[in-house]
Amino acid sequence: MANENETKKAPEAAKKSERTPARSQASRQRAESLGFLAIVAGILIALNLLGFLSFFARVDATRDRVFTLSEGSRRVARELDDTLTITAYFTPDLPPPFNAQERYVRDILAEYEAASNGHVQVRVVHPDDEEEREEAERAGVRLMQHQRLESDRVAVMEGYRGLVFEYVGDRHVIASLPQDTSGLEYAITMAIKQLTGEDIAIGVLSGHESPTPTKGLSTLQRMLPTYTIREVDASQEIDRNIKALLIVDPQSELSDVELRRIDQFVMRGGSLGIFGGSMKVATDAGPDIQAQPTNSGVNRLLEAYGVRMQENIIADARCGTVPLRTPLGFAIPVPYPPAPTVPITEEQASHPVLFRLEQAQLFFTSGIETLDRFREMEGTSLLRSSEESWSLSGDDVNLRIRQPREWEVAGFDGPHTLAVAVTGTLPSAFAGSAGEGDAASIETPERSESEVRLFVIGTSTILRDEFLPPAERVEEAQLAGAMALPLNAIDWLAQDSDLIAVRAKSIEEPALDVPRGVTEATEDAMTAFEGQDEAGAQDALERRQAAVRAWDQRKNLFKWGNTFAIPLAVAAFGLIRWQMRQRKKATLKL
């Protein structure tokens, strides 16, 4: 019997001995997993503690670094000599999207505090009692109405959301923050510069039918509050305190005295910016736009500096659109070759004038010819048209808005240079030549006394009021994005580049390329309109609407695909990995 019992116990003991290693291995795996999780958790806690203690810098992975101050903003804060107090007034519990503004404003003001070496002090006030509301009103913060969507109605909530800057007895107020906070850093840095910096003098050449700061350049003047813009009579000696002189689209010839005075200003170290001046474009005749050459004389200066402005208008197959009114009374957008859409390469964008710009939209621009001296001085070609561009020239250039098929193209001869920049010691345009009359007494060095800056572009439309968004309807930060090119150019000429990187964050994304189906249907509709074919026009318009709907569907597909497809792909990958591990465990033999 004993042997029989021992025989029965032996298999049971064997089975128990087989289970014991399996259990032991499972316990070991659980212990290893828990240990791994504990190690990961410890590392994450340590990293958070180190980040809290500022051993590690914050990382901003956004393309335009929207959550990080630009170097110009940090420098403005760092160079403060006295205490700058910034008071943020925010009514609590504002409805969306304004309820998220306070957190963003607190974060960006904390960046200014950190960069200021203790000179920026931030207060946040929630005006929820009568005394604080009166304080906000006295400071100049505006009481705004905000719509709140409730269960059965739309309610209106009044509240404050503004900033007040105080520095050495002066005050600057942002009475009401815009809904879009993308331009907030620009507004804050501009406010600090207005309070702390000395105005820089910029001259605009007067006369010659050119626009002035009060007529034609009023938007530009609004966007340059840290500059004093003065009209300059070049028949007299130009004030040496002026950092840069702008010549904007002169329509009549500059005299010998004026040219010599401008050359003298440059030889003494002044910067020079020339915006157009070789073609006179008449835009006051509706769609029947005409252009004629004008002998302004600017090339007498520019040729000595290595460039020449051509008497033409550059047209480009890669261009913007303008509305063309149809015989049925409504307008259709059509491509307009005299408005080139100029791409900007990574190399070109490294220049401060084009910092972070991806493209530039120009109207009625002339080509810029670069001479041997330009290459000797290592000048920079900033903007160039595409290879599918051509030159429109002659005594009377027809720029009428028309159907794409009506543009006559003798042949593409692009690319054409449209804007250049030169830095260095320039030679005088009048060295060794004696003037006559009043010009004879103007003394000019043979070369500039120091390095100077020259910017030349073949159009003035980038800074003229009639080609810019209405200033009274657009936020200042949005205007800064729309005018980034001329504002960057002026900052570069005046050697005041703090705002260039800040302004780059306000630039809108480049427009999407319109699908061929939309453009072809538009062209067919215009052809039918011209031929009085109402049925054909209606058919083309329906095809255009269908193409636009298909385009919208594609954009939505990409939008929702990016929103949901990537997370779902990650989840599917995790599920597959989990199933594979489960199968592997099921087939594991010990």
XYZ file of C-alpha atoms in Angstrom:
590
model
C 0.000 0.000 0.000
C 2.847 2.326 0.833
C 4.381 1.796 -2.544
C 1.020 2.409 -4.181
C 0.588 5.716 -2.317
C 4.081 6.788 -3.198
C 3.353 5.980 -6.831
C 0.203 8.218 -6.794
C 2.038 11.098 -5.105
C 4.900 11.109 -7.603
C 2.885 12.513 -10.588
C 1.263 15.063 -8.323
C 4.669 16.200 -7.081
C 5.914 16.378 -10.652
C 2.969 18.501 -11.678
C 3.503 20.755 -8.671
C 7.165 21.115 -9.502
C 6.199 22.075 -13.096
C 3.729 24.741 -11.845
C 6.190 26.201 -9.390
C 8.695 27.470 -12.038
C 5.835 28.834 -14.189
C 4.399 30.732 -11.238
C 7.845 31.888 -10.272
C 8.476 33.197 -13.821
C 5.092 34.979 -13.931
C 5.851 36.619 -10.577
C 9.263 37.641 -11.829
C 7.700 39.159 -14.998
C 5.193 41.100 -12.893
C 7.968 42.338 -10.658
C 10.051 43.385 -13.655
C 7.070 45.227 -15.201
C 6.325 47.021 -11.938
C 9.982 47.869 -11.569
C 10.123 49.235 -15.134
C 7.004 51.357 -14.529
C 8.505 52.635 -11.277
C 11.744 53.594 -13.059
C 9.844 55.403 -15.859
C 7.684 57.227 -13.318
C 10.775 58.215 -11.358
C 12.458 59.570 -14.486
C 9.361 61.599 -15.422
C 9.091 63.023 -11.909
C 12.807 63.900 -11.935
C 12.492 65.615 -15.332
C 9.509 67.633 -14.126
C 11.384 68.676 -10.991
C 14.425 69.683 -13.019
C 12.218 71.630 -15.413
C 10.527 73.345 -12.482
C 13.926 74.299 -11.114
C 14.843 75.739 -14.577
C 17.733 73.400 -15.209
C 16.213 72.702 -18.619
C 14.939 75.308 -21.059
C 11.464 75.135 -22.527
C 11.209 73.631 -26.020
C 8.884 75.274 -28.534
C 8.327 72.911 -31.481
C 5.945 75.191 -33.408
C 7.188 76.371 -36.821
C 7.073 80.095 -35.986
C 7.941 79.560 -32.269
C 4.651 81.157 -31.260
C 5.102 80.244 -27.587
C 8.631 81.643 -27.311
C 9.710 85.282 -27.303
C 11.754 86.377 -30.292
C 15.283 87.588 -29.652
C 14.168 91.139 -30.444
C 11.503 91.008 -27.710
C 13.960 89.571 -25.197
C 16.478 92.286 -26.038
C 13.857 95.023 -25.601
C 12.982 93.623 -22.163
C 16.617 93.009 -21.214
C 17.690 96.580 -21.996
C 15.138 98.268 -19.726
C 16.754 100.735 -17.323
C 13.803 101.240 -14.966
C 10.804 99.287 -13.774
C 8.077 98.614 -16.332
C 4.745 97.696 -14.772
C 2.293 95.735 -16.923
C -1.220 95.404 -15.526
C -3.528 92.868 -17.151
C -7.239 93.424 -16.563
C -9.347 90.306 -17.139
C -12.941 89.752 -16.103
C -13.192 86.137 -14.828
C -15.406 83.536 -16.526
C -15.589 85.210 -19.920
C -17.254 83.012 -22.569
C -15.172 81.110 -25.150
C -12.842 81.847 -26.871
C -11.957 84.739 -24.553
C -11.784 82.556 -21.440
C -8.479 81.078 -22.711
C -6.857 84.475 -23.293
C -5.886 85.120 -19.698
C -3.776 81.960 -19.487
C -1.975 82.842 -22.730
C -1.408 86.452 -21.638
C -0.049 85.322 -18.266
C 2.384 82.948 -19.987
C 3.731 85.486 -22.465
C 4.061 88.212 -19.810
C 5.996 85.732 -17.670
C 8.440 85.393 -20.597
C 8.986 89.164 -20.585
C 9.472 89.085 -16.796
C 12.084 86.336 -17.074
C 13.990 88.195 -19.816
C 13.995 91.590 -18.086
C 16.417 90.953 -15.213
C 13.749 92.041 -12.770
C 12.700 95.227 -14.569
C 9.270 93.955 -15.701
C 6.608 93.571 -13.029
C 3.259 92.016 -13.924
C -0.066 92.513 -12.125
C -3.240 90.636 -12.973
C -6.482 92.284 -11.865
C -9.921 90.658 -12.014
C -12.300 93.630 -11.959
C -15.150 91.947 -10.092
C -15.968 94.773 -7.692
C -16.824 98.426 -8.241
C -13.428 99.770 -7.130
C -11.468 97.537 -9.531
C -13.846 98.293 -12.398
C -13.328 102.009 -11.828
C -9.554 101.409 -11.790
C -9.757 99.675 -15.177
C -11.876 102.503 -16.605
C -9.455 105.185 -15.330
C -6.524 103.262 -16.830
C -8.220 103.363 -20.242
C -9.290 99.721 -20.547
C -12.512 99.405 -22.516
C -15.606 97.555 -21.277
C -16.470 95.049 -24.029
C -19.534 92.969 -24.799
C -19.087 89.216 -25.244
C -21.750 86.871 -26.574
C -22.454 83.749 -24.531
C -24.453 80.845 -25.989
C -26.878 79.476 -23.396
C -29.366 76.619 -23.632
C -32.169 78.578 -25.250
C -30.725 81.986 -26.133
C -27.676 84.105 -26.796
C -26.760 86.245 -23.794
C -24.380 89.195 -23.653
C -21.713 89.432 -20.962
C -19.756 92.610 -20.330
C -16.132 92.364 -19.310
C -12.595 93.730 -19.488
C -9.576 92.264 -21.295
C -6.845 94.858 -21.711
C -3.239 95.713 -20.840
C -1.754 98.855 -19.306
C 1.994 99.613 -19.518
C 3.574 102.188 -17.162
C 7.187 103.277 -17.409
C 8.845 106.338 -15.818
C 5.580 108.254 -15.650
C 4.425 107.403 -19.187
C 1.550 105.107 -20.025
C 0.516 102.993 -23.007
C -2.825 101.184 -23.106
C -4.099 98.269 -25.176
C -7.737 99.042 -24.442
C -9.101 95.736 -25.699
C -7.157 92.653 -26.710
C -8.156 91.168 -30.090
C -9.762 87.752 -30.210
C -6.776 86.412 -32.165
C -3.715 86.439 -29.900
C -1.220 85.516 -32.662
C -0.033 89.139 -32.873
C 0.099 89.793 -29.128
C 3.893 89.643 -28.836
C 4.198 92.228 -31.617
C 1.737 94.544 -29.835
C 3.517 94.181 -26.473
C 7.021 94.691 -27.854
C 5.857 97.684 -29.895
C 4.252 99.194 -26.754
C 7.490 98.767 -24.782
C 9.567 100.319 -27.576
C 7.195 103.282 -27.751
C 7.602 103.885 -24.009
C 11.331 103.290 -23.715
C 13.003 104.074 -27.017
C 13.909 107.285 -28.760
C 12.150 107.842 -32.074
C 14.292 107.137 -35.132
C 14.074 109.733 -37.899
C 13.106 108.455 -41.360
C 12.862 110.760 -44.373
C 10.436 110.530 -47.319
C 11.385 112.510 -50.428
C 8.793 115.219 -51.069
C 7.484 116.496 -54.396
C 7.521 114.767 -57.806
C 3.901 113.584 -57.415
C 5.077 111.078 -54.819
C 2.834 109.934 -51.939
C 3.401 111.600 -48.570
C 3.078 110.386 -44.958
C -0.336 112.047 -44.741
C -1.588 111.249 -48.243
C -0.896 107.824 -49.648
C 1.406 106.544 -46.876
C -0.829 107.033 -43.836
C -1.005 103.288 -43.111
C 2.788 103.099 -43.226
C 3.013 105.989 -40.761
C 0.549 104.251 -38.443
C 2.642 101.079 -38.532
C 5.877 102.889 -37.607
C 5.072 104.508 -34.235
C 8.693 104.182 -33.084
C 9.870 106.269 -36.051
C 9.509 109.951 -36.814
C 8.656 110.179 -40.517
C 9.598 113.509 -42.072
C 9.147 114.885 -45.546
C 12.525 115.782 -47.028
C 13.192 118.531 -49.554
C 16.282 117.259 -51.362
C 16.995 120.655 -52.903
C 18.453 121.480 -49.468
C 21.131 119.654 -47.480
C 19.592 116.543 -45.885
C 19.716 116.349 -42.096
C 22.409 113.919 -40.957
C 20.168 112.769 -38.072
C 17.921 111.005 -40.572
C 18.821 107.305 -40.542
C 17.256 106.374 -43.871
C 15.740 108.200 -46.839
C 12.850 106.688 -48.799
C 12.191 107.603 -52.440
C 8.654 106.425 -53.216
C 7.519 106.315 -56.848
C 8.626 109.739 -58.173
C 6.684 110.650 -61.333
C 8.775 113.597 -62.510
C 12.503 114.053 -62.975
C 14.693 114.805 -59.969
C 16.946 117.796 -60.513
C 20.722 117.627 -60.556
C 20.792 119.354 -57.158
C 18.389 116.843 -55.615
C 20.308 113.860 -56.954
C 23.602 115.257 -55.662
C 22.093 115.995 -52.248
C 20.786 112.423 -52.030
C 24.171 111.060 -53.095
C 25.844 113.284 -50.497
C 23.479 111.899 -47.824
C 24.424 108.327 -48.763
C 28.149 109.091 -48.863
C 27.853 110.460 -45.316
C 26.511 107.111 -44.109
C 22.748 107.398 -44.650
C 20.706 104.436 -45.901
C 18.583 104.681 -49.046
C 15.402 102.847 -50.016
C 13.886 103.248 -53.494
C 10.362 101.943 -54.132
C 9.491 102.191 -57.846
C 10.122 105.208 -60.025
C 10.567 103.946 -63.571
C 6.905 103.471 -64.620
C 3.809 105.582 -64.037
C 0.759 103.345 -63.531
C -2.690 104.910 -63.890
C -5.074 102.879 -61.706
C -7.892 105.452 -61.564
C -9.581 104.282 -64.770
C -11.156 101.147 -63.325
C -10.124 97.927 -65.077
C -8.492 99.841 -67.987
C -5.112 100.240 -66.301
C -2.294 101.832 -68.292
C 1.426 102.293 -67.620
C 3.963 104.632 -69.223
C 7.700 105.095 -68.651
C 8.662 108.053 -66.504
C 12.104 109.559 -66.486
C 12.548 110.132 -62.755
C 16.348 110.163 -62.876
C 16.796 107.592 -60.093
C 19.005 105.502 -62.379
C 21.645 108.244 -62.317
C 22.148 107.248 -58.698
C 21.493 103.543 -58.964
C 23.895 102.840 -61.833
C 26.774 104.099 -59.691
C 25.621 101.728 -56.944
C 25.515 98.728 -59.298
C 21.846 98.442 -60.295
C 19.429 99.866 -62.865
C 15.632 100.000 -62.678
C 14.136 98.923 -65.992
C 11.295 100.702 -67.773
C 8.895 97.764 -67.876
C 6.261 95.850 -65.945
C 6.977 92.215 -65.142
C 4.128 89.763 -65.757
C 4.165 86.226 -64.416
C 2.080 83.113 -65.004
C 2.411 82.508 -61.273
C 0.309 85.413 -60.083
C -2.521 86.618 -57.893
C -6.144 86.970 -58.890
C -8.350 90.045 -59.247
C -12.130 90.312 -59.770
C -13.349 90.722 -63.358
C -16.926 91.860 -63.758
C -18.941 89.742 -66.174
C -21.723 90.889 -68.541
C -24.240 89.319 -66.140
C -23.229 91.797 -63.462
C -21.190 89.741 -61.006
C -17.414 89.365 -60.672
C -15.263 86.271 -61.137
C -11.656 86.064 -59.890
C -9.204 85.733 -62.779
C -5.399 85.373 -62.823
C -3.637 88.737 -63.197
C -0.047 88.386 -64.505
C 1.022 91.989 -63.556
C 0.629 90.839 -59.926
C 3.401 88.227 -59.584
C 3.295 85.874 -56.617
C 7.003 85.585 -55.871
C 8.262 82.530 -53.953
C 11.070 83.111 -51.477
C 13.790 80.502 -51.155
C 15.360 79.461 -47.869
C 18.575 81.256 -48.862
C 16.709 84.488 -49.660
C 14.736 84.250 -46.392
C 18.019 84.386 -44.472
C 18.210 88.119 -45.286
C 16.529 90.316 -42.603
C 14.244 91.980 -45.175
C 12.690 88.601 -46.032
C 12.956 86.973 -42.614
C 10.618 83.928 -42.485
C 8.590 85.158 -45.467
C 7.512 82.383 -47.824
C 6.209 84.524 -50.683
C 5.556 88.120 -51.681
C 2.631 89.509 -53.642
C 3.666 92.431 -55.847
C 1.653 94.643 -58.183
C 3.012 96.529 -61.191
C 6.674 95.912 -60.459
C 9.561 96.758 -62.767
C 12.593 94.567 -63.264
C 15.944 95.373 -61.645
C 19.085 94.934 -63.734
C 22.252 94.153 -61.779
C 25.538 95.512 -63.152
C 29.140 94.351 -62.728
C 29.637 96.676 -59.734
C 26.709 94.996 -57.966
C 28.457 91.640 -58.159
C 31.767 93.185 -57.059
C 30.038 94.517 -53.926
C 28.354 91.147 -53.310
C 24.863 92.580 -53.479
C 21.884 90.326 -52.802
C 19.021 89.619 -55.220
C 16.095 89.367 -52.828
C 13.124 88.666 -55.104
C 12.960 86.976 -58.502
C 10.000 86.143 -60.711
C 9.414 82.604 -61.952
C 10.778 81.211 -65.220
C 7.268 81.612 -66.680
C 7.462 85.418 -66.552
C 7.855 88.041 -69.223
C 8.394 91.773 -69.664
C 5.703 94.273 -70.724
C 7.282 97.415 -72.142
C 6.613 100.270 -74.527
C 5.309 103.824 -74.502
C 1.843 102.692 -73.436
C 1.566 99.356 -71.601
C -1.950 97.916 -71.437
C -2.576 96.350 -68.004
C -6.342 95.966 -68.417
C -7.949 93.201 -66.370
C -8.968 90.495 -68.825
C -9.417 86.800 -69.411
C -6.242 84.690 -69.111
C -6.352 83.751 -72.815
C -6.227 87.417 -73.841
C -2.763 88.058 -72.434
C -0.248 88.116 -75.254
C 2.968 86.310 -74.383
C 5.741 86.556 -76.971
C 7.799 84.145 -74.885
C 8.817 83.510 -71.300
C 12.164 85.152 -70.518
C 12.224 84.863 -66.719
C 13.330 84.859 -64.053
C 13.565 88.631 -63.550
C 15.136 90.302 -60.522
C 12.517 92.396 -58.701
C 14.267 93.571 -55.513
C 17.883 93.880 -54.363
C 19.856 94.860 -51.273
C 23.411 96.161 -51.029
C 25.570 96.663 -47.946
C 29.018 98.227 -48.090
C 31.007 101.346 -48.904
C 29.398 102.646 -52.074
C 31.079 104.872 -54.672
C 29.652 108.325 -55.261
C 27.462 108.792 -58.317
C 29.031 112.229 -58.896
C 32.647 111.848 -57.787
C 34.934 113.841 -60.056
C 32.071 115.539 -61.949
C 31.493 119.247 -61.515
C 27.924 120.432 -61.249
C 26.460 123.606 -62.641
C 24.830 126.439 -60.755
C 23.728 125.458 -57.242
C 24.962 121.882 -57.782
C 28.576 123.089 -58.119
C 28.811 123.855 -54.389
C 27.716 120.395 -53.213
C 30.714 118.508 -51.854
C 30.589 114.703 -52.011
C 33.227 112.173 -50.892
C 34.379 109.703 -53.538
C 33.135 106.788 -51.418
C 30.796 106.500 -48.470
C 32.436 107.287 -45.154
C 31.082 104.071 -43.602
C 29.090 101.020 -44.635
C 25.655 101.993 -45.903
C 22.536 100.057 -46.833
C 20.640 100.247 -50.111
C 17.275 98.618 -50.843
C 15.661 98.819 -54.300
C 12.346 97.320 -55.411
C 10.518 98.001 -58.667
C 7.154 98.921 -57.117
C 5.677 101.234 -54.497
C 2.413 99.291 -54.120
C 3.690 97.346 -51.094
C 3.450 100.464 -48.927
C 0.725 102.594 -50.570
C -2.660 102.946 -48.890
C -4.722 101.984 -51.934
C -3.088 98.545 -52.152
C -3.285 97.703 -48.439
C -6.164 96.445 -46.252
C -8.273 99.302 -44.799
C -6.421 100.323 -41.636
C -9.608 101.102 -39.723
C -10.959 97.560 -40.240
C -7.836 95.515 -39.548
C -5.961 94.873 -36.312
C -2.469 96.334 -36.104
C -0.823 92.913 -35.823
C -2.620 91.718 -38.978
C -1.456 94.817 -40.834
C 2.069 94.107 -39.629
C 1.848 90.677 -41.267
C 0.433 92.081 -44.511
C 3.138 94.778 -44.622
C 5.998 92.606 -43.385
C 8.167 93.162 -46.481
C 8.245 97.004 -46.510
C 8.347 97.232 -42.696
C 11.256 94.780 -42.551
C 13.019 96.770 -45.281
C 12.657 100.035 -43.330
C 13.807 98.391 -40.079
C 16.835 96.999 -41.934
C 17.649 100.353 -43.519
C 17.377 102.083 -40.130
C 19.424 99.282 -38.534
C 16.652 98.643 -36.016
C 15.821 94.969 -36.453
C 14.176 94.139 -33.098
C 10.689 93.869 -34.590
C 11.551 91.813 -37.693
C 11.390 88.395 -36.013
C 8.367 89.433 -33.933
C 6.504 90.588 -37.042
C 7.150 87.238 -38.749
C 4.727 85.557 -36.315
C 1.859 87.693 -37.664
C 2.265 86.588 -41.276
C -0.610 84.604 -42.712
C -0.025 81.195 -44.249
C 0.536 81.347 -48.023
C -2.539 80.818 -50.148
C -3.259 77.324 -51.443
C -2.817 76.611 -55.141
C -6.212 76.597 -56.851
C -6.956 73.231 -58.570
C -6.844 73.153 -62.352
C -10.525 72.188 -62.550
C -11.538 75.441 -60.867
C -9.341 77.619 -63.085
C -10.378 75.855 -66.301
C -14.075 76.203 -65.465
C -13.511 79.893 -64.674
C -11.814 80.447 -68.030
C -14.625 78.594 -69.863
C -17.201 80.757 -68.101
C -15.393 83.945 -69.147
C -15.185 82.750 -72.761
C -18.902 81.980 -72.778
C -19.698 85.403 -71.301
C -17.658 87.129 -73.993
C -19.496 85.142 -76.675
C -22.890 85.929 -75.146
C -23.395 82.186 -74.647
C -25.553 82.261 -71.529
C -26.199 78.503 -71.501
C -22.493 77.739 -71.854
C -21.654 80.245 -69.145
C -24.201 78.696 -66.790
C -22.817 75.224 -67.479
C -19.246 76.425 -66.822
C -20.310 78.100 -63.571
C -21.981 74.885 -62.411
C -18.787 72.966 -63.220
C -16.815 75.576 -61.292
C -19.096 75.216 -58.260
C -18.769 71.435 -58.426
C -14.959 71.745 -58.637
C -14.937 74.109 -55.651
C -17.100 71.667 -53.652
C -14.727 68.816 -54.540
C -11.789 70.989 -53.468
C -13.491 71.728 -50.137
C -14.120 68.010 -49.636
C -10.436 67.257 -50.242
C -9.407 69.923 -47.735
C -11.835 68.461 -45.175
C -10.492 64.979 -45.872
C -6.948 66.119 -45.090
C -8.169 68.054 -42.056
C -10.078 65.170 -40.466
C -7.505 62.655 -41.639
C -4.800 64.506 -39.735
C -7.119 64.831 -36.741
C -8.250 61.188 -36.446
C -6.154 58.970 -38.758
C -2.860 59.380 -36.894
C -4.304 58.647 -33.419
C -6.242 55.663 -34.832
C -3.094 54.351 -36.513
C -1.200 54.559 -33.208
C -4.064 52.797 -31.403
C -4.209 50.053 -34.076
C -0.459 49.543 -33.819
C -0.769 49.169 -30.033
C -3.661 46.697 -30.398
C -1.729 44.568 -32.898
C 1.320 44.538 -30.636
C -0.846 43.504 -27.679
C -2.428 40.641 -29.668
C 0.996 39.456 -30.799
C 2.269 39.399 -27.203
C -0.833 37.478 -26.054
C -0.310 34.836 -28.733
C 3.345 34.569 -27.828
C 2.465 34.003 -24.158
C -0.129 31.360 -25.108
C 2.417 29.316 -27.072
C 5.209 29.714 -24.509
C 6.428 26.316 -23.174
C 8.400 26.033 -19.999
